[in-house]
Coordinates of C-alpha atoms in Angstrom, one line a residue:
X1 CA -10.8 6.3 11.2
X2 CA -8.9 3.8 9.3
X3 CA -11.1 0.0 8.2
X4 CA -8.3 -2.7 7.8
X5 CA -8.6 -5.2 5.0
X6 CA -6.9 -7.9 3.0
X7 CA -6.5 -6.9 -0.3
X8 CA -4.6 -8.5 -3.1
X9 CA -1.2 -7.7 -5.1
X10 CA -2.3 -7.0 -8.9
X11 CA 0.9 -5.5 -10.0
X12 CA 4.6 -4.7 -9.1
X13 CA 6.7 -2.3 -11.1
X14 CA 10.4 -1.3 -10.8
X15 CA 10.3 2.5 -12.3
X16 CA 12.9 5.1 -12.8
X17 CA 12.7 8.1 -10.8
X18 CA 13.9 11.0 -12.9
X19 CA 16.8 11.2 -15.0
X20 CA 19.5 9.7 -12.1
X21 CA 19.9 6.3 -11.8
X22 CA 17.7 5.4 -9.0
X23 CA 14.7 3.6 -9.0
X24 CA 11.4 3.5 -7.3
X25 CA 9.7 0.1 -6.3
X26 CA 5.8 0.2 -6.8
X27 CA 2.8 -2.3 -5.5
X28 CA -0.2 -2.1 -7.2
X29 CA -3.2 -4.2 -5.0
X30 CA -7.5 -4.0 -5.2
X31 CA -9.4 -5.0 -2.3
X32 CA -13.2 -4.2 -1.7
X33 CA -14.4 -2.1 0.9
X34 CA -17.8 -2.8 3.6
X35 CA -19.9 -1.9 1.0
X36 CA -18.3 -3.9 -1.8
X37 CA -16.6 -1.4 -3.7
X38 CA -13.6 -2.7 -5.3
X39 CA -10.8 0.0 -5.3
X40 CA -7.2 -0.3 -6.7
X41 CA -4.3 1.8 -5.7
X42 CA -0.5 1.9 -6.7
X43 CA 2.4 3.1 -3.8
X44 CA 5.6 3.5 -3.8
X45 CA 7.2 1.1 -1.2
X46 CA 10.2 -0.2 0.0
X47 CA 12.6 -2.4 -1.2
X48 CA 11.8 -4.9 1.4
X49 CA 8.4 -4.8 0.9
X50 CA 8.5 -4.9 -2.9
X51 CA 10.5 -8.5 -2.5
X52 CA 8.3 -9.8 0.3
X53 CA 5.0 -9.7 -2.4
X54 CA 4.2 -11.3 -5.3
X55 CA 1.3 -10.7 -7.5
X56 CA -1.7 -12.3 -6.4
X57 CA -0.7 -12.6 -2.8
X58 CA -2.4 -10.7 -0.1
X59 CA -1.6 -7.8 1.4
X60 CA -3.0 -5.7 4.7
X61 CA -4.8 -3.2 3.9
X62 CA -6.1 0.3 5.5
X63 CA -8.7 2.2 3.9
X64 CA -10.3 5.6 5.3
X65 CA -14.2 4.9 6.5
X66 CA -15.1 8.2 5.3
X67 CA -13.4 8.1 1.5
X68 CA -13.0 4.1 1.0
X69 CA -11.1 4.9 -2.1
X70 CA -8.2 6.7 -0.2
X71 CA -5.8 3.5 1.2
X72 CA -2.2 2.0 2.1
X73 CA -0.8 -0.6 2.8
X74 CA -1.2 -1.5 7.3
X75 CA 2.4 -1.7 7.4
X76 CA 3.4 2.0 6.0
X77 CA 0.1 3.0 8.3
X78 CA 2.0 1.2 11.1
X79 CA 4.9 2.9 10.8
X80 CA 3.5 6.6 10.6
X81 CA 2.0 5.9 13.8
X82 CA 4.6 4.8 15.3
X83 CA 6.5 7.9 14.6
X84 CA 3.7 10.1 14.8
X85 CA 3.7 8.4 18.9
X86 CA 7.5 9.3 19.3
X87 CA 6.8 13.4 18.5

């Protein structure tokens, strides 16, 4: 049920994840949906994704037909599938 998109890098953030030193990478990104809504989201990503994007760049995009505003990024949808196929 998934609509893929372009949408476009608004934000990165490098945030601490609790009181231990680690850190969690963040993409923020807007893209509009088939009935041109614009919707933003933020998602925790990984490391290599977080370098690959700068702000204002595009970005692939997969938002739910049924609940545009519910979305991630095609290559974390990618994946899931890909494991979900493996089970």
């Amino acid at each position: 049920q998934g609509v893929e998109t372009q949408g476009t890098i608004i934000s990165k953030r490098s945030v601490s994840a609790s009181r231990a030193s680690s850190r969690r990478q963040k993409l923020a990104y807007r893209y509009t949906d088939r009935q041109g809504s614009s919707h933003e989201h933020t998602s925790i990503v990984t490391y290599d994704a977080y370098d690959q994007y700068e702000v204002g760049q595009p970005i692939e995009i997969v938002y739910s037909a049924k609940r545009p505003g519910v979305s991630a990024a095609k290559y974390m949808v990618d994946l899931a599938r890909e494991t979900m196929q493996k089970k």
